[in-house]
Amino acid sequence: MGLCRPSQSSDVVRVMLRPLRLLITLLPLANLSCGGDAAPAINAHVQPPAATIDKAAKAEAKRPAIDAAALDKSVAPCTDFYAFACGGWKKANPIPAEEAAFYRSFHGIRNRNETLLRQLLEEFAAGKRSDEPFATEMGAFYSSCLNEEKIEKDGLAPIAPLLQAIDRVKDKGSLTLALAQLATVGLSLPFEFTSSQDFKDTTRVIAEIDQSGLGLPDREYYLSKAEPKATIAKKYKAHVEKMFELAGAPAGQAKAAADAVFAFESELASASMKKEELREPEKLYHPVDIDGLRKALSNLYVDSYVKGVGAEGAAAFNIAQPAFIAKVNQLAHADFGRWKLYLRWQVLHGLAPRLSSAFVQENFKLAQALQGAKALPDRWKRCVRATDQAMGEAIGRAFVNATLGDKGKEDVQLLIRAIEHEMNIGLTKLSWMDDATRAAALTKLVAIDNKVAHPEKWRSYAGIGIKEGAYMHNVLGAHRFEFARQIAKIGKPVDRKEWLMSPPSVNAYYEPLKNEMVFPAGILQPPFYDVGRIAAGNFGGIGMVMGHELTHGFDDEGQQFDAQGNLRNWWSPAVKKEFEARASCLQKQYDSYEVLPKVHVNGKLTLGENIADLGGLKLAYLAMKTQLEKEQQVEAEADSPEKQFFIAFAQGWCANERDEFLQQQVATNPHSPAKFRVNGPAAHFKAFADAFSCKEGDAMVPKNRCEIW
């Protein structure tokens, strides 16, 4: 759960090595005793830090909280705050050809991070910095990605073993073996087999089976006749046909194959759980033993599959979407020729960004149709990203050493404590929450584990098997290595120190099953965080991010998990009803927001993120006010600290987005577009109206203000 900006898909291998449906990312992934009659006192564990935040910079001239050049003062802040805060930046920063959207903060930081990563990887490839763990492997992976001449020469030869396994499919035995072999290289076809914490006993790791295997972003692209989905579906079929031709199929056969693939995927789509339902944890928990899995997939050899993926001996499984698995089982009964076409296509589709230029360019055409980017990123950027995907904690260790030091990490932790302190106060005073539910909420708050900058223990990549000049070998090897690591967790205690993002990630997340917040070093940079900046800037930037992630623990999805991360209702019926009524107010408000003509935000899909944005803004603001009162001073600036705070918050979301990108975001993503991540929470927070003297009747002052936390 969190802040995640939807990523451009042109250079992303379409493999998922862990289901992230419950991981709440920023951007565009136990039983409690609730006794006691009196409201509990504020817990000492989340008292505000004794030290003043950003104290190290007090003797220096601080940098301003806001970017004055980004403003558009021709727009009144009470009319359209996003346009006021970002209009100048938007006019001065057209979208680069390689991007589907361009965010002032996320892309600015990412570009700096990737430039540093490039420098590090080039040094590793040249044999320098050999003292850095796995420098040789990282350098070899990166240089093999840059070796386009060798990639062109190799053609499809490196994936021939995968295609040959598919060619051997003729019955359910050979189909089972092919599915297992493809799963081990991260190709989830048509379902994903992985490990996951047990939703109702998060101390243990079990096996999990999830719906997967669609080439388009969502089921509705197959089932809807509305535009633009219908046009994209036609382009997708033409794309599948072209990819079969590139792989050697004659034109007539390629078209027939594309038609068969689309029909097959349409059947899978019809049985796929809707994206809105994927946010309802109770609908995703269907535990079975090995006999239950055999029954669910009776048309496959389940024991052979489980052995083939390295999970032999697994005793507990969760079938996340039983209706989807039932459809897969039905399809596995016969027509193995159609299965071969589907599997061959998914291999080409999943690995196209790593193949020769003809496949890369054709794959990019689909990304263009979906998101609108005009050009591929430079090769070095794609290779930096591929290396980060393959060996994220290895490159992350080098990155952290070169960026955020221990002092920066300490100051960030002080900020988190300040945000948690305000949540504690808010829960204690919340009028609509009864004492038993309040006690459970405060217990959950105190139990949250905060992870900052980088893991305590760095992951080992020993045995990953990287070779010089063998890019696809390295890609598949990295996926096998990660798949095996995930499967090895089954039946073992949960590793609560593990990170699910690499340290250079410009992102953050809340994980409900571990009840933890994670803030990688990659995002702890300007404009989100700067130790030498005025407090209003840091609270409006990274403070809002922290409040956003913290609120996810109590949003419509996160609040279904208790302090230990177990799926358990700890709400009294009356309080639950009140929460749902308040959340419904926000859902209706966002449903009304028009992104493009006749294209509206999906208030239900985005509800959790919208709750988190509103809660995060409020918590960060209150934490800033607490610090200023403690210091008994106001920093000398033309604008008040309150105005600076809100502008700094808004400028973290300044963005230019292509229409295609917005269409896909609204159709598939749980985050609202940038404009509404600013105007939505600001409009529903009275302190914003007070800061800018907004009056009833102004566009930024809704008639019915929604308030939850």
XYZ file of C-alpha atoms in Angstrom:
709
model
C 0.000 0.000 0.000
C 1.431 3.407 -0.708
C 2.563 6.105 -3.040
C 3.471 4.246 -6.184
C 3.583 6.070 -9.510
C 2.386 3.691 -12.253
C 5.516 2.556 -14.051
C 6.004 2.549 -17.796
C 5.706 -1.022 -18.989
C 7.901 -0.951 -22.090
C 10.986 -2.222 -20.279
C 9.375 -4.329 -17.589
C 9.629 -8.090 -17.963
C 6.101 -9.248 -17.306
C 6.899 -11.549 -14.440
C 5.762 -11.316 -10.851
C 7.836 -13.199 -8.331
C 5.608 -12.223 -5.421
C 1.963 -11.157 -5.305
C 1.881 -7.494 -4.338
C -1.881 -7.060 -4.204
C -1.698 -6.366 -0.453
C 1.563 -4.438 -0.541
C 0.455 -0.822 -0.459
C 2.968 1.283 -2.351
C 3.169 5.059 -2.407
C 3.046 5.570 -6.142
C 2.439 5.620 -10.678
C 2.734 -1.931 -3.972
C -2.454 -12.121 16.424
C -5.140 -11.880 18.934
C -5.316 -8.698 20.944
C -6.827 -7.988 24.282
C -9.139 -5.011 23.832
C -10.301 -4.698 27.417
C -10.641 -1.557 29.506
C -13.388 1.005 29.845
C -11.436 4.233 29.816
C -9.696 5.687 26.778
C -5.989 4.798 27.050
C -3.386 7.458 27.618
C -1.003 8.432 24.833
C 1.551 5.642 24.599
C 5.108 6.533 25.529
C 6.481 4.551 22.579
C 5.112 7.123 20.162
C 5.782 10.310 22.091
C 7.393 13.054 19.971
C 11.187 12.812 19.814
C 13.082 14.797 22.391
C 15.485 15.969 19.726
C 14.391 18.654 17.303
C 13.939 17.384 13.782
C 16.587 18.575 11.305
C 18.628 19.978 14.218
C 21.860 19.446 12.295
C 20.925 22.215 9.916
C 20.051 24.818 12.550
C 23.342 26.653 12.314
C 23.101 26.875 8.528
C 20.969 28.988 6.244
C 18.100 26.669 5.392
C 16.923 26.000 1.893
C 13.392 27.147 1.032
C 10.411 24.858 1.445
C 8.921 25.536 -1.984
C 9.888 26.109 -5.591
C 8.593 29.585 -6.411
C 9.180 29.058 -10.139
C 6.754 26.125 -10.109
C 3.838 28.343 -9.060
C 1.199 29.800 -11.335
C -0.089 32.827 -9.463
C -2.642 33.556 -12.170
C -4.692 30.733 -10.620
C -6.260 31.305 -7.212
C -5.264 28.573 -4.730
C -8.887 28.349 -3.556
C -10.025 27.655 -7.134
C -7.521 24.970 -8.192
C -4.710 24.474 -5.720
C -2.877 21.967 -7.906
C -2.786 24.421 -10.836
C -1.630 27.205 -8.485
C 1.189 25.121 -6.972
C 2.303 23.350 -10.159
C 1.193 25.415 -13.143
C 4.576 27.064 -13.687
C 6.392 23.755 -13.525
C 3.924 22.075 -15.876
C 4.404 24.751 -18.520
C 8.204 24.570 -18.274
C 8.504 20.772 -18.254
C 6.942 18.981 -21.229
C 6.877 15.204 -21.059
C 10.118 13.652 -22.366
C 9.580 11.364 -25.357
C 10.501 8.263 -23.360
C 7.948 8.907 -20.623
C 4.212 8.295 -20.446
C 4.042 10.754 -17.550
C 6.598 13.076 -16.018
C 6.520 13.824 -12.273
C 8.601 16.646 -10.823
C 9.543 14.619 -7.766
C 9.570 10.950 -8.728
C 11.204 11.322 -12.121
C 13.591 13.984 -10.919
C 14.865 11.763 -8.116
C 14.834 8.649 -10.299
C 16.948 10.350 -12.948
C 19.554 11.352 -10.349
C 19.514 7.898 -8.791
C 19.925 6.155 -12.125
C 22.821 8.406 -13.101
C 24.608 7.375 -9.908
C 23.749 3.701 -10.440
C 25.110 3.916 -13.969
C 28.392 5.285 -12.660
C 28.638 2.480 -10.107
C 27.793 -0.240 -12.622
C 30.283 1.069 -15.158
C 32.976 0.916 -12.491
C 31.954 -2.645 -11.607
C 31.996 -3.639 -15.278
C 35.508 -2.191 -15.615
C 36.720 -4.328 -12.723
C 36.916 -1.476 -10.245
C 35.599 -1.434 -6.668
C 36.110 -5.166 -6.373
C 35.695 -4.848 -2.611
C 31.976 -4.187 -3.117
C 29.995 -7.429 -2.571
C 28.897 -8.985 -5.897
C 30.504 -6.186 -7.901
C 31.722 -8.708 -10.488
C 28.250 -10.170 -10.959
C 26.587 -6.758 -11.202
C 29.158 -5.533 -13.671
C 28.785 -8.645 -15.827
C 24.982 -8.411 -15.807
C 25.039 -4.738 -16.768
C 27.639 -5.125 -19.505
C 25.815 -8.135 -20.973
C 22.690 -5.978 -21.228
C 24.640 -3.270 -23.064
C 26.074 -5.793 -25.545
C 23.396 -5.346 -28.205
C 25.541 -6.921 -30.931
C 25.678 -10.202 -29.017
C 21.960 -10.041 -28.197
C 21.130 -9.567 -31.901
C 23.388 -12.456 -32.865
C 21.838 -14.790 -30.275
C 18.262 -14.186 -31.466
C 15.852 -16.675 -29.910
C 18.532 -19.271 -29.156
C 18.761 -18.424 -25.422
C 15.058 -19.142 -24.898
C 15.001 -22.257 -27.121
C 14.791 -24.635 -24.108
C 11.609 -22.894 -22.949
C 10.061 -23.045 -26.422
C 11.053 -26.694 -26.793
C 9.342 -27.560 -23.506
C 6.190 -25.975 -24.921
C 6.533 -27.853 -28.219
C 6.492 -31.129 -26.247
C 3.060 -30.393 -24.749
C 0.613 -33.066 -25.902
C -1.207 -34.200 -22.747
C -1.736 -33.103 -19.186
C 1.540 -34.633 -18.059
C 3.664 -32.658 -20.515
C 1.535 -29.545 -19.905
C 2.190 -29.843 -16.166
C 5.946 -30.112 -16.726
C 5.974 -27.114 -19.070
C 4.007 -24.968 -16.628
C 6.417 -25.841 -13.825
C 9.474 -25.097 -15.952
C 8.105 -21.718 -17.022
C 7.166 -20.850 -13.439
C 10.766 -21.281 -12.280
C 11.872 -18.464 -14.594
C 9.175 -16.159 -13.262
C 6.615 -16.640 -16.043
C 3.316 -17.085 -14.216
C 1.271 -18.919 -16.812
C -1.626 -18.843 -16.321
C -1.411 -18.770 -12.531
C 1.338 -17.705 -10.179
C 2.757 -20.146 -7.662
C 4.716 -18.465 -4.887
C 5.048 -18.113 -1.131
C 3.059 -15.872 1.164
C 2.365 -15.300 4.810
C -0.741 -17.091 5.990
C -3.370 -14.348 6.283
C -4.641 -15.681 9.596
C -1.369 -16.927 11.057
C 1.287 -14.519 9.847
C 4.029 -16.293 11.755
C 4.172 -18.928 9.015
C 4.789 -18.974 5.281
C 2.602 -21.094 3.024
C 2.343 -21.665 -0.715
C -0.023 -19.475 -2.689
C -1.696 -19.675 -6.093
C -2.850 -16.420 -7.725
C -4.568 -15.481 -10.962
C -2.169 -14.278 -13.649
C -1.376 -14.836 -17.304
C -3.112 -11.951 -19.098
C -1.158 -9.925 -21.642
C -3.292 -6.797 -21.177
C -3.405 -4.853 -17.890
C -6.908 -5.813 -16.773
C -9.792 -8.181 -17.521
C -11.936 -5.330 -18.856
C -9.651 -4.858 -21.871
C -10.909 -8.263 -23.063
C -14.522 -7.968 -22.001
C -15.471 -4.320 -22.527
C -16.750 -2.954 -25.831
C -16.204 0.636 -24.693
C -13.402 2.876 -25.913
C -10.478 3.057 -25.607
C -10.359 -0.567 -24.387
C -11.934 -1.963 -27.563
C -9.356 -0.231 -29.771
C -6.513 -1.367 -27.543
C -7.794 -4.950 -27.760
C -7.615 -4.740 -31.575
C -4.088 -3.348 -31.397
C -3.142 -6.081 -28.965
C -4.293 -8.828 -31.350
C -2.298 -7.227 -34.160
C 0.681 -7.039 -31.825
C 0.415 -10.726 -30.915
C 0.276 -11.586 -34.622
C 3.388 -9.531 -35.348
C 5.309 -11.144 -32.493
C 4.480 -14.620 -33.820
C 5.766 -13.512 -37.225
C 9.006 -12.250 -35.677
C 9.367 -15.662 -34.054
C 9.146 -17.349 -37.486
C 5.453 -18.081 -38.042
C 4.077 -17.469 -41.574
C 1.580 -14.578 -41.784
C -1.538 -16.732 -42.039
C -0.517 -18.945 -39.144
C 0.460 -15.928 -37.058
C -2.999 -14.401 -37.426
C -4.728 -17.642 -36.489
C -2.407 -17.984 -33.515
C -3.182 -14.433 -32.385
C -6.916 -15.078 -32.596
C -6.515 -18.274 -30.573
C -4.396 -16.530 -27.934
C -6.871 -13.684 -27.531
C -9.776 -16.113 -27.203
C -7.841 -18.122 -24.596
C -6.923 -15.032 -22.586
C -10.504 -13.792 -22.840
C -11.671 -16.962 -21.115
C -9.122 -16.371 -18.364
C -10.241 -12.747 -18.123
C -13.884 -13.736 -17.726
C -12.963 -15.787 -14.648
C -10.511 -13.257 -13.195
C -11.456 -11.460 -10.025
C -12.218 -7.777 -10.582
C -9.566 -5.288 -9.508
C -11.899 -3.767 -6.917
C -12.411 -7.191 -5.319
C -8.660 -7.764 -5.144
C -8.665 -5.104 -2.413
C -10.924 -7.245 -0.208
C -8.631 -9.601 1.732
C -11.357 -11.984 2.927
C -12.146 -12.804 -0.705
C -8.509 -13.792 -1.263
C -8.135 -16.320 1.533
C -9.071 -19.919 0.707
C -6.645 -22.271 2.477
C -6.395 -25.904 1.371
C -4.064 -28.827 1.961
C -2.389 -30.810 -0.809
C -5.536 -32.871 -1.345
C -7.532 -29.679 -1.778
C -5.055 -28.432 -4.366
C -5.219 -31.760 -6.211
C -8.989 -31.426 -6.330
C -8.884 -27.827 -7.531
C -6.424 -28.677 -10.330
C -7.579 -32.211 -11.041
C -6.704 -31.915 -14.747
C -3.034 -31.333 -13.955
C -0.591 -33.542 -12.109
C -0.343 -31.398 -8.987
C 2.368 -33.455 -7.292
C 4.552 -33.256 -10.394
C 3.993 -29.509 -10.602
C 4.796 -28.909 -6.944
C 7.944 -30.994 -7.267
C 8.891 -29.244 -10.500
C 8.802 -25.816 -8.886
C 10.830 -26.988 -5.910
C 8.011 -26.946 -3.345
C 7.853 -30.676 -2.685
C 6.713 -31.234 0.872
C 4.565 -28.088 1.055
C 1.517 -28.903 3.154
C -0.508 -25.677 3.200
C -1.718 -23.647 0.232
C -3.891 -20.615 -0.341
C -5.945 -20.495 -3.535
C -6.498 -16.750 -3.778
C -9.117 -16.836 -6.549
C -10.906 -20.218 -6.683
C -13.135 -19.302 -9.662
C -10.078 -18.458 -11.742
C -8.318 -21.703 -10.829
C -11.503 -23.598 -11.691
C -11.395 -22.027 -15.161
C -7.732 -22.993 -15.571
C -8.590 -26.532 -14.557
C -11.396 -26.622 -17.098
C -9.082 -25.354 -19.850
C -6.432 -27.922 -18.914
C -8.810 -30.748 -19.791
C -8.182 -30.669 -23.544
C -7.085 -28.709 -26.672
C -3.380 -28.796 -25.971
C -2.663 -27.134 -29.296
C -4.254 -23.940 -28.021
C -2.252 -24.221 -24.813
C 0.960 -24.396 -26.843
C 0.096 -21.205 -28.707
C -0.811 -19.406 -25.488
C 2.355 -20.474 -23.684
C 4.586 -19.661 -26.645
C 3.041 -16.208 -26.849
C 3.455 -15.539 -23.134
C 7.145 -16.485 -23.266
C 7.696 -14.074 -26.165
C 5.585 -11.415 -24.473
C 7.277 -11.729 -21.098
C 10.840 -11.769 -22.393
C 10.526 -9.443 -25.401
C 12.222 -6.456 -23.674
C 15.339 -8.638 -23.235
C 15.444 -10.023 -26.770
C 16.740 -8.579 -30.040
C 15.783 -5.101 -31.250
C 12.859 -6.253 -33.425
C 11.134 -7.761 -30.370
C 12.031 -4.774 -28.183
C 10.553 -2.322 -30.680
C 7.385 -4.350 -31.235
C 6.939 -4.729 -27.487
C 7.298 -0.960 -27.146
C 4.452 -0.427 -29.629
C 2.088 -2.085 -27.176
C 3.377 0.173 -24.400
C 2.720 3.145 -26.671
C -0.870 2.057 -27.216
C -1.396 1.627 -23.495
C 0.452 4.641 -22.090
C 1.483 6.910 -24.950
C 5.280 7.211 -24.602
C 6.946 8.231 -27.853
C 10.380 6.622 -27.571
C 12.239 3.927 -25.687
C 14.461 5.016 -22.794
C 18.170 5.022 -23.562
C 19.735 1.582 -23.498
C 21.828 2.365 -20.420
C 18.707 3.297 -18.464
C 17.019 0.045 -19.370
C 20.139 -1.841 -18.323
C 20.374 -0.016 -14.993
C 16.739 -0.911 -14.293
C 17.249 -4.515 -15.341
C 20.249 -4.841 -13.020
C 18.270 -3.339 -10.156
C 15.474 -5.838 -10.803
C 17.934 -8.726 -10.853
C 20.203 -7.795 -7.932
C 18.399 -5.001 -6.131
C 20.014 -5.310 -2.729
C 23.497 -5.695 -4.168
C 23.311 -2.479 -6.168
C 21.294 -0.951 -3.332
C 24.140 -1.461 -0.879
C 26.527 0.451 -3.101
C 23.886 3.130 -3.655
C 23.271 3.664 0.057
C 26.986 3.972 0.766
C 27.156 6.769 -1.799
C 24.043 8.698 -0.687
C 22.220 8.697 2.639
C 24.521 8.403 5.628
C 23.736 7.317 9.167
C 22.979 10.915 10.196
C 20.329 11.295 7.517
C 18.762 8.015 8.581
C 18.564 9.194 12.208
C 16.779 12.418 11.254
C 14.269 10.533 9.102
C 13.458 8.272 12.044
C 12.753 11.359 14.162
C 10.266 12.503 11.529
C 8.489 9.137 11.598
C 8.177 9.300 15.372
C 6.668 12.765 15.113
C 4.065 11.527 12.624
C 3.209 8.493 14.768
C 2.823 10.738 17.792
C 0.111 12.719 16.004
C -1.699 9.520 15.005
C -1.606 8.441 18.643
C -3.168 11.724 19.754
C -5.774 11.516 17.009
C -6.808 7.963 17.900
C -7.016 8.858 21.574
C -9.366 11.771 20.871
C -11.394 10.244 18.029
C -15.032 10.809 18.978
C -16.624 8.111 16.826
C -14.421 5.234 18.050
C -15.368 3.230 21.128
C -12.848 2.295 23.805
C -12.349 -1.356 22.833
C -11.684 -0.526 19.184
C -9.491 2.413 20.197
C -7.368 0.163 22.405
C -6.830 -2.256 19.519
C -5.974 0.599 17.157
C -3.410 2.037 19.566
C -1.918 -1.410 20.075
C -1.541 -1.753 16.322
C 0.055 1.681 16.057
C 2.671 0.885 18.685
C 3.463 -2.439 16.992
C 4.259 -0.934 13.561
C 7.818 -1.718 12.492
C 9.554 1.193 10.757
C 12.288 0.427 8.247
C 14.392 3.269 6.884
C 16.933 3.542 4.061
C 18.104 -0.069 3.756
C 17.770 -3.562 5.256
C 19.614 -4.414 8.452
C 21.081 -7.463 6.741
C 21.954 -7.407 3.063
C 20.744 -10.230 0.858
C 23.310 -12.640 -0.575
C 23.404 -13.374 -4.301
C 25.862 -16.236 -4.010
C 25.130 -18.807 -6.691
C 23.167 -16.504 -9.013
C 25.422 -17.640 -11.866
C 25.982 -14.470 -13.908
C 28.106 -14.853 -17.063
C 29.924 -12.323 -19.212
C 28.171 -11.563 -22.506
C 25.134 -13.799 -21.906
C 22.268 -11.431 -21.247
C 19.259 -13.747 -21.530
C 21.114 -16.414 -19.574
C 21.624 -13.815 -16.848
C 18.008 -12.631 -16.940
C 16.613 -16.147 -16.671
C 19.204 -17.054 -14.060
C 18.239 -14.076 -11.927
C 14.576 -15.041 -12.144
C 15.343 -18.664 -11.256
C 17.420 -17.459 -8.317
C 14.620 -15.220 -7.001
C 11.888 -17.805 -7.622
C 13.876 -20.420 -5.702
C 14.417 -17.935 -2.866
C 10.690 -17.319 -2.627
C 9.781 -21.008 -2.732
C 12.392 -21.838 -0.081
C 10.409 -19.740 2.405
C 7.465 -22.164 2.403
C 7.111 -23.942 5.718
C 9.620 -21.679 7.465
C 9.124 -18.845 9.951
C 8.520 -15.404 8.479
C 11.593 -13.261 7.962
C 10.401 -9.947 9.359
C 13.630 -8.212 8.357
C 13.109 -8.798 4.642
C 12.537 -5.844 2.318
C 10.220 -5.977 -0.692
C 11.798 -3.018 -2.530
C 15.406 -2.276 -3.353
C 17.002 0.692 -1.539
C 17.269 2.891 -4.687
C 13.481 2.705 -5.214
C 11.779 6.104 -5.350
C 8.839 4.758 -3.419
C 7.595 3.635 -0.011
C 5.139 1.036 1.239
C 3.043 -0.304 4.057
C 2.811 -4.107 4.347
C -0.289 -5.134 6.350
C 0.803 -8.751 6.873
C 3.910 -7.538 8.709
C 2.420 -4.311 10.011
C 5.438 -2.387 8.802
C 6.335 0.812 6.961
C 9.341 0.936 4.651
C 11.059 4.062 3.330
C 13.928 3.224 0.946
C 16.932 5.518 0.629
C 15.883 6.245 -2.951
C 12.983 8.460 -1.896
C 14.762 10.201 0.999
C 15.996 13.003 -1.239
C 14.800 16.440 -2.436
C 12.095 17.430 -3.035
C 10.679 14.921 -0.552
C 13.418 15.219 2.052
C 16.365 17.554 2.584
C 18.010 17.815 5.992
C 18.939 21.415 5.233
C 15.461 22.566 4.228
C 12.900 24.584 6.168
C 10.725 22.302 8.309
C 7.549 23.034 6.340
C 9.192 21.563 3.244
C 10.179 18.280 4.877
C 6.847 17.859 6.624
C 4.947 18.660 3.418
C 7.209 16.312 1.463
C 8.437 13.169 3.207
C 6.229 13.849 6.245
C 3.121 13.489 4.125
C 4.582 10.283 2.635
C 5.102 8.901 6.138
C 1.606 9.878 7.213
C 0.234 8.317 4.031
C 1.874 4.964 4.754
C 0.888 5.084 8.412
C -2.744 5.755 7.497
C -2.697 2.681 5.249
C -2.599 0.574 8.395
C -6.077 1.921 9.148
C -7.641 2.419 5.691
C -10.469 0.296 4.280
C -8.057 -2.564 3.529
C -5.287 -2.196 6.100
C -7.723 -1.912 9.018
C -8.786 -5.515 8.439
C -5.407 -6.678 9.798
C -4.439 -6.571 13.459
C -1.208 -5.593 15.215
C 0.503 -8.861 14.264
C -0.671 -8.634 10.654
C -3.375 -11.279 10.958
C -6.612 -10.920 9.010
C -8.972 -10.386 11.940
C -11.879 -8.058 12.657
C -10.945 -5.968 15.678
C -13.694 -3.387 15.130
C -16.955 -3.248 17.027
C -19.981 -3.328 14.679
C -21.029 0.258 15.406
C -17.536 1.677 14.855
C -17.137 -0.360 11.686
C -20.408 1.040 10.356
C -19.314 4.593 11.151
C -15.962 4.095 9.419
C -17.669 2.752 6.308
C -20.043 5.728 6.200
C -17.120 8.137 6.419
C -15.191 6.231 3.759
C -18.272 6.262 1.526
C -18.229 10.058 1.638
C -14.713 10.050 0.200
C -15.555 7.395 -2.385
C -18.443 9.465 -3.741
C -16.289 12.594 -3.841
C -13.601 10.925 -5.939
C -16.179 9.300 -8.213
C -17.151 12.850 -9.201
C -13.641 13.858 -10.299
C -13.334 13.998 -14.093
C -9.860 13.118 -15.388
C -10.624 13.423 -19.104
C -13.947 14.111 -20.809
C -16.367 11.443 -19.527
C -13.520 9.633 -17.720
C -13.859 9.677 -13.944
C -11.733 8.469 -11.052
C -12.873 5.084 -9.726
C -13.689 6.003 -6.139
C -13.941 2.407 -4.954
C -10.689 1.246 -6.534
C -8.771 4.266 -5.227
C -10.445 4.469 -1.832
C -7.510 3.181 0.225
C -5.019 5.533 -1.421
C -7.376 8.493 -1.087
C -7.901 7.755 2.612
C -4.127 7.550 3.010
C -3.556 10.834 1.172
C -6.059 12.645 3.382
C -4.745 11.071 6.585
C -1.128 11.606 5.594
C -1.651 15.284 4.880
C -3.353 15.836 8.224
C -0.752 13.945 10.263
C 2.176 15.726 8.628
C 0.555 19.125 9.148
C -0.115 18.477 12.825
C 3.440 17.197 13.327
C 4.806 20.401 11.803
C 2.613 22.519 14.050
C 3.800 20.590 17.105
C 7.434 21.194 16.206
C 6.936 24.909 15.571
C 5.160 25.310 18.897
C 7.969 23.482 20.659
C 10.568 25.715 19.044
C 8.425 28.795 19.772
C 9.528 30.427 16.571
C 8.408 30.886 13.011
C 10.986 30.616 10.268
C 11.337 33.915 8.420
C 9.692 33.485 5.030
C 7.281 35.522 2.934
C 4.577 32.883 3.320
C 3.388 31.410 6.596
C 4.647 27.943 7.550
C 1.123 26.661 6.900
C 1.084 27.950 3.328
C 4.607 26.655 2.730
C 3.589 23.240 4.015
C 0.636 22.883 1.665
C 2.567 24.177 -1.344
C 5.484 21.827 -0.607
C 3.016 18.947 -0.393
C 1.391 19.850 -3.706
C 4.699 20.323 -5.489
C 5.636 16.743 -4.640
C 2.899 15.728 -7.096
C 3.448 18.175 -9.966
C 3.131 16.107 -13.143
C 2.407 16.134 -16.840
C 0.586 13.004 -18.025
C -0.355 11.734 -21.466
C -4.011 10.959 -22.120
C -3.212 7.291 -22.757
C -1.436 7.088 -19.418
C -4.402 8.626 -17.620
C -6.822 6.258 -19.365
C -4.863 3.240 -18.174
C -4.319 4.658 -14.708
C -8.037 5.193 -14.178
C -8.792 1.734 -15.568
C -6.267 -0.241 -13.532
C -4.478 1.702 -10.807
C -5.527 2.168 -7.161
C -3.929 5.627 -7.102
C -5.761 8.738 -8.279
C -4.132 10.979 -10.905
C -1.738 13.612 -9.557
C -4.164 16.534 -9.655
C -6.630 14.759 -7.409
C -3.949 13.527 -5.027
C -3.466 17.226 -4.286
C -6.879 18.847 -4.606
C -8.760 15.918 -3.062
C -7.093 15.800 0.360
C -6.529 19.574 0.514
C -10.215 20.273 -0.090
C -11.230 17.942 2.740
C -8.809 19.401 5.299
C -10.062 22.561 6.994
C -6.545 23.718 7.824
C -5.914 24.213 4.102
C -8.913 26.503 3.732
C -7.803 28.427 6.808
C -4.240 28.829 5.507
C -5.369 30.328 2.205
C -8.520 32.053 3.496
C -10.782 29.984 1.240
C -14.472 30.673 1.652
C -17.658 28.668 1.230
C -18.487 28.595 -2.469
C -14.834 28.353 -3.568
C -14.056 25.285 -5.669
C -11.596 24.034 -3.018
C -14.257 24.141 -0.283
C -16.733 21.271 -0.803
C -20.201 21.480 0.691
C -19.707 18.192 2.511
C -16.177 17.842 3.863
C -15.177 14.181 4.369
C -13.214 13.322 7.492
C -12.050 9.931 8.725
C -8.941 9.985 10.889
